[in-house]
Coordinates of C-alpha atoms and ligand atoms in Angstrom, one line a residue:
X165 CA 0.0 0.0 0.0
X166 CA 2.8 2.3 1.0
X167 CA 4.5 1.7 -2.4
X168 CA 1.3 2.7 -4.2
X169 CA 1.1 6.0 -2.3
X170 CA 4.6 6.9 -3.1
X171 CA 4.5 6.1 -6.8
X172 CA 3.0 9.3 -8.1
X173 CA 5.4 11.5 -6.2
X174 CA 8.4 9.5 -7.4
X175 CA 7.2 9.6 -11.0
X176 CA 6.7 13.4 -10.7
X177 CA 10.2 13.8 -9.2
X178 CA 11.7 11.9 -12.0
X179 CA 9.8 13.9 -14.6
X180 CA 10.8 17.1 -13.0
X181 CA 14.5 16.1 -12.9
X182 CA 14.4 14.9 -16.5
X183 CA 12.8 18.2 -17.5
X184 CA 15.4 20.2 -15.5
X185 CA 18.2 18.2 -17.2
X186 CA 16.7 18.8 -20.7
X187 CA 16.2 22.5 -20.0
X188 CA 19.9 22.8 -18.9
X189 CA 21.1 21.8 -22.4
X190 CA 22.4 24.7 -24.5
X191 CA 20.2 25.7 -27.5
X192 CA 22.5 24.2 -30.2
X193 CA 22.2 20.8 -28.5
X194 CA 18.6 21.2 -27.3
X195 CA 16.0 18.4 -27.3
X196 CA 12.2 18.3 -26.9
X197 CA 10.7 18.0 -23.5
X198 CA 10.5 14.5 -22.0
X199 CA 7.3 12.5 -22.6
X200 CA 6.2 12.5 -18.9
X201 CA 5.8 16.3 -19.1
X202 CA 2.9 15.7 -21.5
X203 CA 1.5 12.5 -20.2
X204 CA 1.8 12.5 -16.4
X205 CA -1.3 13.3 -14.3
X206 CA 0.9 14.5 -11.4
X207 CA 2.7 16.9 -13.7
X208 CA -0.6 18.3 -14.9
X209 CA -1.7 18.8 -11.3
X210 CA 1.6 20.8 -10.8
X211 CA 1.0 22.9 -13.9
X212 CA -2.5 23.8 -12.7
X213 CA -1.1 24.8 -9.4
X214 CA 2.1 26.6 -10.5
X215 CA 1.0 27.9 -13.9
X216 CA -2.7 28.2 -14.5
X217 CA -3.6 29.3 -10.9
X218 CA -0.7 31.8 -11.0
X219 CA -0.3 33.4 -14.4
X220 CA -2.6 35.7 -16.4
X221 CA -4.8 33.6 -18.7
X222 CA -6.5 35.1 -21.8
X223 CA -10.1 34.2 -22.5
X224 CA -10.6 36.2 -25.7
X225 CA -11.4 39.7 -27.0
X226 CA -13.1 42.3 -24.8
X227 CA -15.2 43.4 -27.8
X228 CA -17.0 40.0 -27.7
X229 CA -18.6 41.4 -24.5
X230 CA -20.3 44.5 -25.9
X231 CA -23.2 45.5 -23.7
X232 CA -24.3 45.2 -20.0
X233 CA -25.1 41.6 -19.1
X234 CA -22.9 40.0 -21.8
X235 CA -21.0 37.2 -20.2
X236 CA -18.5 34.4 -20.9
X237 CA -17.8 31.6 -18.5
X238 CA -14.4 30.0 -18.1
X239 CA -13.0 27.2 -15.9
X240 CA -9.6 28.5 -14.6
X241 CA -7.5 25.9 -12.8
X242 CA -10.6 24.4 -11.3
X243 CA -12.2 27.7 -10.4
X244 CA -15.4 28.4 -12.4
X245 CA -15.3 32.1 -13.4
X246 CA -17.8 34.4 -15.2
X247 CA -16.5 37.4 -17.0
X248 CA -19.2 40.0 -17.8
X249 CA -20.0 43.6 -18.6
X250 CA -21.7 45.0 -15.5
X251 CA -24.5 47.6 -15.3
X252 CA -21.8 50.4 -15.8
X253 CA -20.4 48.6 -18.8
X254 CA -17.3 47.7 -16.9
X255 CA -15.5 44.4 -17.4
X256 CA -15.7 42.3 -14.3
X257 CA -14.8 38.7 -13.4
X258 CA -16.6 36.9 -10.6
X259 CA -16.6 33.5 -9.0
X260 CA -19.2 31.5 -10.9
X261 CA -20.2 29.5 -7.8
X262 CA -23.4 30.1 -5.9
X263 CA -23.1 31.2 -2.3
X264 CA -25.9 29.0 -1.1
X265 CA -25.0 25.3 -1.6
X266 CA -22.3 26.0 -4.1
X267 CA -23.8 25.1 -7.4
X268 CA -22.1 26.6 -10.5
X269 CA -24.2 29.4 -11.9
X270 CA -23.9 30.5 -15.5
X271 CA -22.9 28.3 -18.4
X272 CA -21.4 29.0 -21.8
X273 CA -21.8 32.6 -23.0
X274 CA -24.8 34.9 -23.5
X275 CA -26.6 37.9 -22.0
X276 CA -28.4 38.1 -18.7
X277 CA -29.9 40.9 -16.6
X278 CA -29.0 39.1 -13.4
X279 CA -27.4 35.8 -12.3
X280 CA -30.0 33.3 -11.2
X281 CA -28.9 30.0 -9.6
X282 CA -30.8 27.1 -11.2
X283 CA -31.0 25.2 -8.0
X284 CA -33.0 27.4 -5.5
X285 CA -33.0 30.7 -7.4
X286 CA -30.7 32.8 -5.3
X287 CA -30.2 35.8 -7.6
X288 CA -27.2 38.1 -8.0
X289 CA -26.7 41.5 -9.5
X290 CA -24.1 42.0 -12.2
X291 CA -21.7 43.4 -9.6
X292 CA -21.9 40.1 -7.7
X293 CA -24.1 41.4 -4.8
X294 CA -27.0 39.2 -3.8
X295 CA -30.3 40.7 -5.0
X296 CA -32.7 38.1 -3.5
X297 CA -33.0 34.7 -2.0
X298 CA -36.5 33.0 -1.9
X299 CA -37.9 31.8 1.4
X300 CA -35.0 33.0 3.5
X301 CA -36.9 35.5 5.6
X302 CA -37.6 32.9 8.4
X303 CA -33.8 32.3 8.6
X304 CA -33.2 35.1 11.0
X305 CA -29.4 34.6 10.9
X306 CA -29.4 35.3 7.2
X307 CA -28.5 38.7 6.0
X308 CA -28.6 39.4 2.2
X309 CA -26.0 42.1 2.5
X310 CA -23.4 39.6 3.8
X311 CA -23.3 37.9 0.4
X312 CA -21.4 38.9 -2.6
X313 CA -19.8 36.7 -5.3
X314 CA -16.0 37.0 -4.9
X315 CA -14.2 39.1 -7.5
X316 CA -11.5 37.5 -9.7
X317 CA -8.8 39.8 -11.1
X318 CA -9.6 40.8 -14.7
X319 CA -7.6 43.2 -16.9
X320 CA -7.7 44.3 -20.5
X321 CA -4.6 44.6 -22.7
X322 CA -4.7 45.7 -26.3
X323 CA -8.3 44.5 -26.6
X324 CA -7.7 41.1 -24.9
X325 CA -9.4 40.0 -21.6
X326 CA -7.0 38.4 -19.1
X327 CA -7.9 36.9 -15.7
X328 CA -5.9 35.5 -12.9
X329 CA -6.4 33.8 -9.5
X330 CA -3.1 35.3 -8.3
X331 CA -3.7 38.5 -6.2
X332 CA 0.1 39.2 -6.3
X333 CA 0.6 39.0 -10.1
X334 CA 1.9 42.2 -11.6
X335 CA -0.6 44.0 -13.9
X336 CA -0.8 42.4 -17.3
X337 CA 0.1 45.7 -19.1
X338 CA 3.3 45.8 -17.1
X339 CA 4.2 42.2 -17.8
X340 CA 3.6 42.6 -21.5
X341 CA 5.0 46.1 -22.0
X342 CA 8.0 44.8 -24.0
X343 CA 5.7 43.0 -26.3
X344 CA 3.4 46.0 -26.6
X345 CA 6.4 48.1 -27.8
X346 CA 7.5 45.5 -30.2
X347 CA 4.2 45.2 -32.1
X348 CA 2.9 48.8 -31.6
X349 CA 3.1 49.4 -35.4
X350 CA 0.3 46.8 -36.1
X351 CA -2.3 48.6 -33.9
X352 CA -3.6 45.2 -32.7
X353 CA -6.1 46.9 -30.3
X354 CA -8.1 48.0 -33.3
X355 CA -8.3 44.6 -35.0
X356 CA -11.9 43.4 -35.2
X357 CA -12.9 40.0 -34.1
X358 CA -15.2 38.3 -36.7
X359 CA -15.6 34.8 -35.1
X360 CA -15.0 33.1 -31.8
X361 CA -15.5 29.4 -31.1
X362 CA -14.5 26.8 -28.5
X363 CA -13.2 23.3 -29.2
X364 CA -11.6 20.4 -27.4
X365 CA -8.9 18.4 -29.1
X366 CA -7.3 15.1 -28.0
X367 CA -3.8 16.3 -27.2
X368 CA -1.8 17.8 -24.4
X369 CA -2.1 21.6 -24.2
X370 CA 1.7 22.1 -24.6
X371 CA 1.7 20.0 -27.8
X372 CA -0.7 22.5 -29.3
X373 CA 1.1 25.5 -27.9
X374 CA 4.4 24.2 -29.3
X375 CA 2.8 23.5 -32.7
X376 CA 1.9 27.2 -32.8
X377 CA 5.3 28.4 -31.7
X378 CA 7.2 26.9 -34.7
X379 CA 6.7 27.4 -38.4
X380 CA 9.1 24.5 -39.2
X381 CA 6.0 22.3 -39.8
X382 CA 4.3 24.7 -42.3
X383 CA 5.7 23.2 -45.6
X384 CA 4.9 19.6 -44.5
X385 CA 1.9 19.5 -42.2
X386 CA 0.3 22.4 -44.2
X387 CA 1.4 21.4 -47.6
X388 CA -2.2 21.6 -48.9
X389 CA -2.9 25.1 -47.4
X390 CA -0.5 27.7 -46.1
X391 CA 2.7 25.7 -46.6
X392 CA 3.5 26.9 -50.1
X393 CA 3.0 30.6 -49.1
X394 CA 5.5 30.4 -46.2
X395 CA 9.3 31.0 -46.7
X396 CA 11.2 29.3 -44.0
X397 CA 14.5 30.8 -45.2
X398 CA 13.1 34.3 -44.4
X399 CA 12.0 33.3 -40.9
X400 CA 13.5 35.0 -37.8
X401 CA 13.4 33.3 -34.4
X402 CA 15.0 35.6 -31.8
X403 CA 15.4 34.4 -28.2
X404 CA 12.2 34.9 -26.2
X405 CA 11.6 37.2 -23.2
X406 CA 10.4 36.5 -19.7
X407 CA 6.6 36.5 -20.4
X408 CA 6.5 35.5 -24.1
X409 CA 8.3 34.3 -27.2
X410 CA 7.9 35.2 -30.8
X411 CA 9.0 34.8 -34.3
X412 CA 8.5 36.6 -37.6
X413 CA 7.6 35.1 -41.0
X414 CA 6.8 36.7 -44.3
X415 CA 3.9 35.6 -46.4
X416 CA 3.8 35.4 -50.2
X417 CA 1.9 38.3 -51.8
X418 CA -0.7 36.0 -53.2
X419 CA -2.5 36.0 -49.9
X420 CA -3.9 39.6 -49.9
X421 CA -4.9 39.8 -46.3
X422 CA -1.5 38.6 -45.2
X423 CA -0.1 41.9 -46.4
X424 CA -0.9 45.5 -45.5
X425 CA -4.0 47.0 -47.1
X426 CA -3.3 49.9 -49.5
X427 CA -5.0 52.3 -47.1
X428 CA -2.7 51.1 -44.2
X429 CA -0.2 53.9 -43.6
X430 CA 1.0 52.7 -40.2
X431 CA 3.1 49.8 -41.5
X432 CA 6.1 50.6 -43.5
X433 CA 8.8 48.7 -45.5
X434 CA 9.2 45.1 -44.5
X435 CA 6.5 45.4 -41.9
X436 CA 3.9 45.5 -44.7
X437 CA 4.4 41.8 -45.3
X438 CA 5.6 40.6 -41.9
X439 CA 3.6 38.3 -39.7
X440 CA 4.3 38.1 -36.0
X441 CA 3.8 34.7 -34.2
X442 CA 3.3 35.5 -30.5
X443 CA 3.2 33.0 -27.7
X444 CA 2.3 34.7 -24.4
X445 CA 2.9 32.3 -21.5
X446 CA 1.4 30.1 -20.7
X447 CA -1.2 29.6 -23.4
X448 CA -2.2 32.7 -25.4
X449 CA -1.1 32.3 -29.0
X450 CA -1.6 35.0 -31.6
X451 CA -0.9 35.2 -35.3
X452 CA -0.8 38.9 -36.1
X453 CA -0.5 39.8 -39.8
X454 CA -0.8 43.2 -41.4
X455 CA -4.3 42.3 -42.5
X456 CA -5.8 39.8 -40.1
X457 CA -5.2 38.0 -36.8
X458 CA -6.2 34.7 -35.3
X459 CA -5.6 33.3 -31.9
X460 CA -5.9 30.4 -29.5
X461 CA -6.4 30.5 -25.7
X462 CA -5.6 27.1 -24.3
X463 CA -6.4 25.4 -21.0
X464 CA -5.8 21.8 -20.1
X465 CA -8.9 19.5 -19.6
X466 CA -6.8 16.5 -18.6
X467 CA -3.4 15.4 -19.8
X468 CA -4.8 14.3 -23.2
X469 CA -7.4 17.0 -23.8
X470 CA -7.1 20.7 -24.4
X471 CA -9.9 23.3 -24.3
X472 CA -9.4 26.1 -26.7
X473 CA -10.9 29.4 -27.6
X474 CA -10.3 29.9 -31.3
X475 CA -11.0 33.3 -32.8
X476 CA -9.9 35.7 -35.4
X477 CA -10.7 38.7 -37.5
X478 CA -9.4 41.5 -39.7
X479 CA -7.5 44.8 -39.4
X480 CA -9.7 47.9 -39.6
X481 CA -8.7 48.7 -43.2
X482 CA -9.7 45.3 -44.4
X483 CA -13.0 45.5 -42.4
X484 CA -13.8 48.8 -44.1
X485 CA -12.9 47.5 -47.6
X486 CA -15.9 46.9 -49.8
X487 CA -14.8 43.3 -50.1
X488 CA -14.5 43.0 -46.3
X489 CA -17.1 40.3 -46.0
X490 CA -15.4 38.2 -48.7
X491 CA -12.1 38.6 -46.8
X492 CA -13.7 37.3 -43.6
X493 CA -15.1 34.2 -45.5
X494 CA -11.7 33.6 -47.1
X495 CA -9.9 33.8 -43.8
X496 CA -12.3 31.6 -41.9
X497 CA -12.3 28.9 -44.7
X498 CA -8.5 28.9 -44.7
X499 CA -8.1 28.8 -40.9
X500 CA -10.6 25.9 -40.7
X501 CA -8.6 23.9 -43.2
X502 CA -5.3 24.8 -41.5
X503 CA -6.9 23.7 -38.2
X504 CA -7.8 20.3 -39.5
X505 CA -4.2 19.7 -40.5
X506 CA -2.9 21.0 -37.1
X507 CA -5.4 18.8 -35.3
X508 CA -4.1 15.7 -37.0
X509 CA -0.5 16.6 -36.4
X510 CA -0.9 17.5 -32.7
X511 CA -3.2 14.5 -31.9
X512 CA -0.6 12.2 -33.6
X513 CA 2.1 13.7 -31.4
X514 CA 0.1 12.9 -28.3
X515 CA -0.4 9.3 -29.3
X516 CA 3.3 9.0 -30.0
X517 CA 4.2 10.6 -26.6
X518 CA 2.4 7.7 -24.8
X519 CA 4.5 5.1 -26.5
X520 CA 7.0 3.1 -24.5
X521 CA 9.7 3.9 -27.0
X522 CA 8.9 7.6 -27.2
X523 CA 12.2 9.6 -26.8
X524 CA 12.8 13.4 -27.4
X525 CA 15.0 14.3 -30.4
X526 CA 16.9 17.4 -31.2
X527 CA 15.2 20.7 -31.9
X528 CA 15.9 22.6 -35.2
X529 CA 17.2 26.2 -35.0
X530 CA 13.7 27.0 -36.4
X531 CA 12.3 25.8 -33.1
X532 CA 13.9 28.4 -30.8
X533 CA 10.5 29.4 -29.3
X534 CA 9.9 25.8 -28.1
X535 CA 13.3 25.9 -26.3
X536 CA 12.3 29.2 -24.6
X537 CA 8.8 27.7 -23.7
X538 CA 10.6 24.7 -22.1
X539 CA 12.7 27.1 -20.0
X540 CA 9.5 28.8 -18.8
X541 CA 7.7 25.4 -18.0
X542 CA 10.9 24.2 -16.2
X543 CA 11.1 27.4 -14.2
X544 CA 7.4 27.2 -13.1
X545 CA 7.3 23.5 -12.3
X546 CA 10.9 22.4 -11.5
X547 CA 12.2 25.7 -10.1
X548 CA 15.1 26.2 -12.5
X549 CA 16.3 29.7 -13.0
X550 CA 16.0 31.1 -16.5
X551 CA 18.8 33.1 -18.0
X552 CA 18.2 36.0 -20.5
X553 CA 21.9 36.6 -21.1
X554 CA 21.3 36.5 -24.9
X555 CA 18.9 39.4 -25.0
X556 CA 16.2 39.7 -27.7
X557 CA 16.3 42.6 -30.0
Ligands
LIG1250 S1 -27.2 26.3 -4.6 FE1 -27.6 28.2 -5.6 S2 -29.6 28.7 -4.8 FE2 -29.1 26.9 -3.8
LIG1251 FE1 0.2 24.6 -38.0

């Protein structure tokens, strides 16, 4: 019995030391993270505690909550959260758990004038205060004013909604200031979201995050879609910074929305055809091009399942273009096709990771962001110290 109890801890210890060993390798000799990092339940529990309960997590664009009462629910590291526009049109995040006998409250996304529990109808205002509770007058110890749904930290950055369970986390705008300066020329805050969906894929969340961080797979995995438009020889993969990594690619001019609109006077020179691939730790992934953007917000739902918010849209000049609607359709069709390919690739990786003979191989120089992501994961879970001696531009 004792042996059984000790097993998960031992396994976690060996996964953590393997990860620390892999992370200590210099980049020219770097290898992928060990399989246990993707397949171990104990490692996932550690990620939830040390990463998802600590860092800022993006749940989508603030413009998707337009008017008072618009809400989105989100399960953050086991804490049900509702993010909404309150009566003053302010963004607010609240615990989505009833204060009576602790049922969850809202589900999915929508609009509501108040939050009504579907168990005994305790009813909350949009600021979290308790508006009413049926048949509670006889309970003389009960005082409505004592009840208010706990607030969760919620901040907006360049049009994105971020939430965190960590009262001590520095403001998201402070954390991402270096990135904000780096991509200021795109004006990402003005990009218009045209679709937002949620999906669950059968892979580990980090496999999907890593897939997004490298464009090495574009010519092969995406041979039928975006592969032919991408020029790996023009790709730049600088070392990442503390809160994010990034790389730049250029797109062939035959994809009109991948290049700046003729009315776009903000972007100059090479920026008119440059795409930024941004990975904000832990799980906010953005493709930002001169004409469109798309993104994933990932959260684990078990070692082999990842929940994602998948959204995208156009820059304001393409939205205002007479052919704006056509561009949106073209973009969505293309991204759906690309996603089918990415889903196949990332689900295959997860099946391989579970094999007895699975062993991590070397990373290409085109996979620099994956190396930086490994350093971040190793810092959070195994306590290694990251070094930024080679500063990014
Ligand atoms: S649990 Fe919500 S009203 Fe009873
Ligand atoms: Fe891909």
